[in-house]
mmCIF file of C-alpha atoms in Angstrom:
data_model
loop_
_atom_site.group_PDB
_atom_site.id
_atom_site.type_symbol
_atom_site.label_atom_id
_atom_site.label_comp_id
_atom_site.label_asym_id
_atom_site.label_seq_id
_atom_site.Cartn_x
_atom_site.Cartn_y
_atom_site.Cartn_z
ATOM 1 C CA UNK U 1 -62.965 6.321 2.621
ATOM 2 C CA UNK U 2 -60.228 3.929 1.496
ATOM 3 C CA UNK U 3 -57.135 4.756 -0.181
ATOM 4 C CA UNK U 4 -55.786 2.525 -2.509
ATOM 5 C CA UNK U 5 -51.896 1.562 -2.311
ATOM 6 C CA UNK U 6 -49.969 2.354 -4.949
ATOM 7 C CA UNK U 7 -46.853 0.852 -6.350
ATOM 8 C CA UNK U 8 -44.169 3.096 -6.834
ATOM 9 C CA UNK U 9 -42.256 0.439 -8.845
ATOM 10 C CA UNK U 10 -44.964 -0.245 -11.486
ATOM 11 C CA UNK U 11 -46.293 2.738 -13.701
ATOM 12 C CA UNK U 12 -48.452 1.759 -16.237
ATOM 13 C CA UNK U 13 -47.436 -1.045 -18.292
ATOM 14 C CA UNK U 14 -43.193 -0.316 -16.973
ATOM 15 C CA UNK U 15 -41.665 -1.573 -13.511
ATOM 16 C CA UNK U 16 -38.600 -0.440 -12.720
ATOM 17 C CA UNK U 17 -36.089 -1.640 -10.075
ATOM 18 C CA UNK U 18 -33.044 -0.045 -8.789
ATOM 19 C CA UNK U 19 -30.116 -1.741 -6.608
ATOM 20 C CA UNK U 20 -26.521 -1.021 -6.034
ATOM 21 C CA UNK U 21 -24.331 -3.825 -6.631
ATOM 22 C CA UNK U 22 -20.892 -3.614 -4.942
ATOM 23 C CA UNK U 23 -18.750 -4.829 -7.100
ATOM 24 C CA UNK U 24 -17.200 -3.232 -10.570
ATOM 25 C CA UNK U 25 -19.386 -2.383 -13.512
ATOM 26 C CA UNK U 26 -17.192 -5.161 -15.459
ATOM 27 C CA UNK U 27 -18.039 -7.787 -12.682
ATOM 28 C CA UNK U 28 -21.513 -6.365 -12.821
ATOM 29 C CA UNK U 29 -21.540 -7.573 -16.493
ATOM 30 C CA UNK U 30 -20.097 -10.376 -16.432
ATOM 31 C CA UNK U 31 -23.822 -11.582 -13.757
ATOM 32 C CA UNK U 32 -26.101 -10.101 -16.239
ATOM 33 C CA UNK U 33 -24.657 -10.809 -19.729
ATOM 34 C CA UNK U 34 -23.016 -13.835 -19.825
ATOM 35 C CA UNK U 35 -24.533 -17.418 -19.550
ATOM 36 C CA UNK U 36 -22.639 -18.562 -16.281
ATOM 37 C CA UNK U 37 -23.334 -15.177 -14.778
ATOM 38 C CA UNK U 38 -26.803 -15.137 -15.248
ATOM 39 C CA UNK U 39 -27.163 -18.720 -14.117
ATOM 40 C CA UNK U 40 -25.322 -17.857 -11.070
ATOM 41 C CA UNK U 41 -27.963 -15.625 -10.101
ATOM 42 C CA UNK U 42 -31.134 -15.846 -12.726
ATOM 43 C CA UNK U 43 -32.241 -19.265 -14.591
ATOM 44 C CA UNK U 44 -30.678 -22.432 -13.199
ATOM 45 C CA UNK U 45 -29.054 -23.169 -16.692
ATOM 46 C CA UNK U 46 -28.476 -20.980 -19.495
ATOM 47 C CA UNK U 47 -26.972 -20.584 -22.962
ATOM 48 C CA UNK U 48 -26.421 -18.454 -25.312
ATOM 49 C CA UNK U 49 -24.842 -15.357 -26.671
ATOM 50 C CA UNK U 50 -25.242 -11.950 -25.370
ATOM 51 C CA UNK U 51 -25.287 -10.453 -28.840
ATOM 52 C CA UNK U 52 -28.327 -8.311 -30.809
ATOM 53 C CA UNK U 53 -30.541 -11.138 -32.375
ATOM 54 C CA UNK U 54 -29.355 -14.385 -30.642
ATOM 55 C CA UNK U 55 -31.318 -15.987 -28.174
ATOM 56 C CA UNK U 56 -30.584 -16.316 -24.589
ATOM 57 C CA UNK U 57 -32.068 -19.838 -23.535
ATOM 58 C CA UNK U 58 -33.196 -19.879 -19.858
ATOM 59 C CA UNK U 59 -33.945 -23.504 -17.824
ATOM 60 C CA UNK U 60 -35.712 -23.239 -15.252
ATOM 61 C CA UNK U 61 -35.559 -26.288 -11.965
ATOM 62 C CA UNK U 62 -38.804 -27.503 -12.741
ATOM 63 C CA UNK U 63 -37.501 -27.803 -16.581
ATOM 64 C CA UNK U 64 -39.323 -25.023 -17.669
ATOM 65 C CA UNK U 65 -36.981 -23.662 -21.075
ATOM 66 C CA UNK U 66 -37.769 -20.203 -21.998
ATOM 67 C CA UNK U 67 -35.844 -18.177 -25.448
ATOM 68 C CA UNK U 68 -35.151 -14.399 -25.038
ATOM 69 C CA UNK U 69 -34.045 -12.878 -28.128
ATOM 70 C CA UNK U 70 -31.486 -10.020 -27.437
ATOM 71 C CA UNK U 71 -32.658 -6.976 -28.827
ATOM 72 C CA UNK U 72 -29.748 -4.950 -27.542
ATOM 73 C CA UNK U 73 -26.516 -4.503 -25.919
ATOM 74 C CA UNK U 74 -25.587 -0.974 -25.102
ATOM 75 C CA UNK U 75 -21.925 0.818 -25.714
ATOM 76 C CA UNK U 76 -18.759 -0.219 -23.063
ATOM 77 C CA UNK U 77 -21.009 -2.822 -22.022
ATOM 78 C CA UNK U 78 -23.901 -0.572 -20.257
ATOM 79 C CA UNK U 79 -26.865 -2.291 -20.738
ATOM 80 C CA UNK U 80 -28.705 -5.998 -22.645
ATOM 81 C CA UNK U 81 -32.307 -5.709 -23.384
ATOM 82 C CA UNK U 82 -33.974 -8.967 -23.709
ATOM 83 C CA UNK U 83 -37.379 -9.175 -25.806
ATOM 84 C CA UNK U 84 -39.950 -10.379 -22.394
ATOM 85 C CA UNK U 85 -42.793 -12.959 -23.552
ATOM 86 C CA UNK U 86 -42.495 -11.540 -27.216
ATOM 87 C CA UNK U 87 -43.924 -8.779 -26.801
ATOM 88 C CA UNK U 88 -42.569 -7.053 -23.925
ATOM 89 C CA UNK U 89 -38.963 -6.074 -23.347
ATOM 90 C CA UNK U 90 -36.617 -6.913 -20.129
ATOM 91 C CA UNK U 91 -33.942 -4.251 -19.463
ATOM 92 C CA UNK U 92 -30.830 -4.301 -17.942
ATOM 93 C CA UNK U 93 -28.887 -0.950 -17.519
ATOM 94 C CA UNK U 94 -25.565 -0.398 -15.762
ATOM 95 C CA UNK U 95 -24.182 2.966 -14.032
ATOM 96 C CA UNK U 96 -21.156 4.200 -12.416
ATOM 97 C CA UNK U 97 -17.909 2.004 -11.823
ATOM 98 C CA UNK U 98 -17.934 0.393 -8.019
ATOM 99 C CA UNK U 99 -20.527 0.192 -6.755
ATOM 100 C CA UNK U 100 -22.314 0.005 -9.867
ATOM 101 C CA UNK U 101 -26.124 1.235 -10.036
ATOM 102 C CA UNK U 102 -27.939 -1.366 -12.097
ATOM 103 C CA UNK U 103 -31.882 -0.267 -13.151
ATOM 104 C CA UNK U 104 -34.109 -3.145 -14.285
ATOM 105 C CA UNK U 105 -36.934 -2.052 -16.508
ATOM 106 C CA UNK U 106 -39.505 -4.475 -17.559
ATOM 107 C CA UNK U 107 -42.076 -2.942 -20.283
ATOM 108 C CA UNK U 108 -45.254 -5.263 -20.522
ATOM 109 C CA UNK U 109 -47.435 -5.076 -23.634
ATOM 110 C CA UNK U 110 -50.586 -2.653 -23.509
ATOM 111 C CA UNK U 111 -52.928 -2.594 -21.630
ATOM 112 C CA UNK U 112 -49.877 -4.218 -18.750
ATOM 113 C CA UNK U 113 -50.537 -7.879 -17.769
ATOM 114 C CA UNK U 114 -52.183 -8.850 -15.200
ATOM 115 C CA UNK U 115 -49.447 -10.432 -13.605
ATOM 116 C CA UNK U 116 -46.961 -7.762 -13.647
ATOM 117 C CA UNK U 117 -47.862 -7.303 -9.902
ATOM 118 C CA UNK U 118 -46.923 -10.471 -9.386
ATOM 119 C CA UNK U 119 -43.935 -10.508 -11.595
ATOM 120 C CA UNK U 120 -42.740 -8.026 -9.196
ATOM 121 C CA UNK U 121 -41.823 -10.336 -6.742
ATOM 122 C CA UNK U 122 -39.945 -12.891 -8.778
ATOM 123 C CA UNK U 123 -38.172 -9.313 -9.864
ATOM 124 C CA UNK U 124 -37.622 -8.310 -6.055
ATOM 125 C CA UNK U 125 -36.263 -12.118 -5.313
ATOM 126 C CA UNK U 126 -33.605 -12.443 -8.267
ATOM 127 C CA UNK U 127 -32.264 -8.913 -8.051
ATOM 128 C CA UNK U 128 -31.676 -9.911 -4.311
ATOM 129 C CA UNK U 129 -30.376 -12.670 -4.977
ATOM 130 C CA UNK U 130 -28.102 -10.996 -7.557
ATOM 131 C CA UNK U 131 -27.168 -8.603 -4.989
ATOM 132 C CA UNK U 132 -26.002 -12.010 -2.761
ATOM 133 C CA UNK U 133 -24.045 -13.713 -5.662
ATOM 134 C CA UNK U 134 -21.950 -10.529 -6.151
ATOM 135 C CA UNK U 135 -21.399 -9.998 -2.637
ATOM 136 C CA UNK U 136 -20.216 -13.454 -2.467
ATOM 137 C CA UNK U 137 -22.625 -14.721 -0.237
ATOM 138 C CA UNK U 138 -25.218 -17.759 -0.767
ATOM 139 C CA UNK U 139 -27.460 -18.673 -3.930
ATOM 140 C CA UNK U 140 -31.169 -18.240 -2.181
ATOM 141 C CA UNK U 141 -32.378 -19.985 -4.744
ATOM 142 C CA UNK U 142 -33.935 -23.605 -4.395
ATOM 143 C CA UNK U 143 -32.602 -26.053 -6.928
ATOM 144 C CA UNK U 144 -35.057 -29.029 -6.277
ATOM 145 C CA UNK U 145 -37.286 -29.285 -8.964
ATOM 146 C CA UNK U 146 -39.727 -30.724 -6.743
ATOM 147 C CA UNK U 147 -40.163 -27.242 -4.590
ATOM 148 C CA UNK U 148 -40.284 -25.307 -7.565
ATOM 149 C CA UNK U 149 -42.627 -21.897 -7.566
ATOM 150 C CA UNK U 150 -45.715 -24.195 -9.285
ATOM 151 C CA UNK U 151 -46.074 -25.973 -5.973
ATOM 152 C CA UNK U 152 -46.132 -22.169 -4.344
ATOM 153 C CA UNK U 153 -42.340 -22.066 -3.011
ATOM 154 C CA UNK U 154 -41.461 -18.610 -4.089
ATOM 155 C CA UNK U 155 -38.248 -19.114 -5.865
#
C-alpha cells in the first residue's frame, strides 16, 4: 500500500510559509512594503503605493507586468495583504522586533488551483531569497530576460 505525501505547507486552498528574517521588524518592512524593497527581493521592477486600494505594479525579467491591489496594511506596520490573481489574497504578516518572524499566507480561490503546488516553489525561492537580501548577501535571482522561468530556469 502507498502512502501519499502530504504537504504540510498547503491545507486546502491556504499555504503558509514561515521564516525568520534577521534584521528589525522596521527593516523587515521596508523589503515587503515598499517598491525598492520588494524589487530588491520580489519583482525585478515595481511601483506603487503600499496603501489600502492602490495597486502595487510588479515587472517581471521576461516583461511580464502584473497589478496587485492592496487590500490591507495592518497597525505599526505588521502586515500588507495583496489581492493574488483577483480572486485570491497574498499575505504578508510581521512578528517580534529582531529577528522578526514573517508568515506568508497565500489563500487561492475554491476549489485551490491547480498550481498552488507549484506556486510553492516560486514561494520557497523568493522568501529565500528575501532571507539573502536582508542578510546582505547576493540577489539569487536571474535578471536576463532570456533565462526567464518560461524557458524552465526556476527563478
Amino acid at each position: 500500500m502507498t502512502q501519499s505525501l502530504k504537504n504540510p505547507f498547503a491545507k486546502g486552498n491556504t499555504t503558509k510559509l514561515k521564516l525568520f528574517l534577521p534584521i528589525s521588524k522596521k527593516g523587515a518592512w521596508k523589503l515587503i512594503a515598499t517598491p525598492k524593497g520588494l524589487a530588491s527581493w520580489f519583482p525585478t521592477k515595481c511601483n506603487g503605493r503600499a496603501l489600502p486600494g492602490r495597486i502595487l505594479q510588479f515587472e517581471w525579467p521576461d516583461g511580464t507586468v502584473e497589478n496587485h491591489r492592496v487590500i490591507s496594511v495592518g497597525d505599526a506596520n505588521s502586515s500588507i495583504i495583496l489581492d493574488w490573481w483577483k480572486t485570491g489574497k497574498a499575505a504578508f504578516y510581521l512578528h517580534g522586533r529582531k529577528p522578526t518572524h514573517l508568515t506568508l499566507q497565500v489563500t487561492y480561490p475554491r476549489p485551490a488551483r491547480v498550481c498552488q503546488s507549484v506556486e510553492l516553489v516560486g514561494w520557497s525561492f523568493f522568501l529565500s531569497n528575501l532571507k539573502s537580501v536582508a542578510m546582505k548577501g547576493p540577489d539569487l535571482r536571474n535578471k536576463n530576460p532570456g533565462l526567464s522561468w518560461k524557458k524552465g530556469y526556476i527563478d
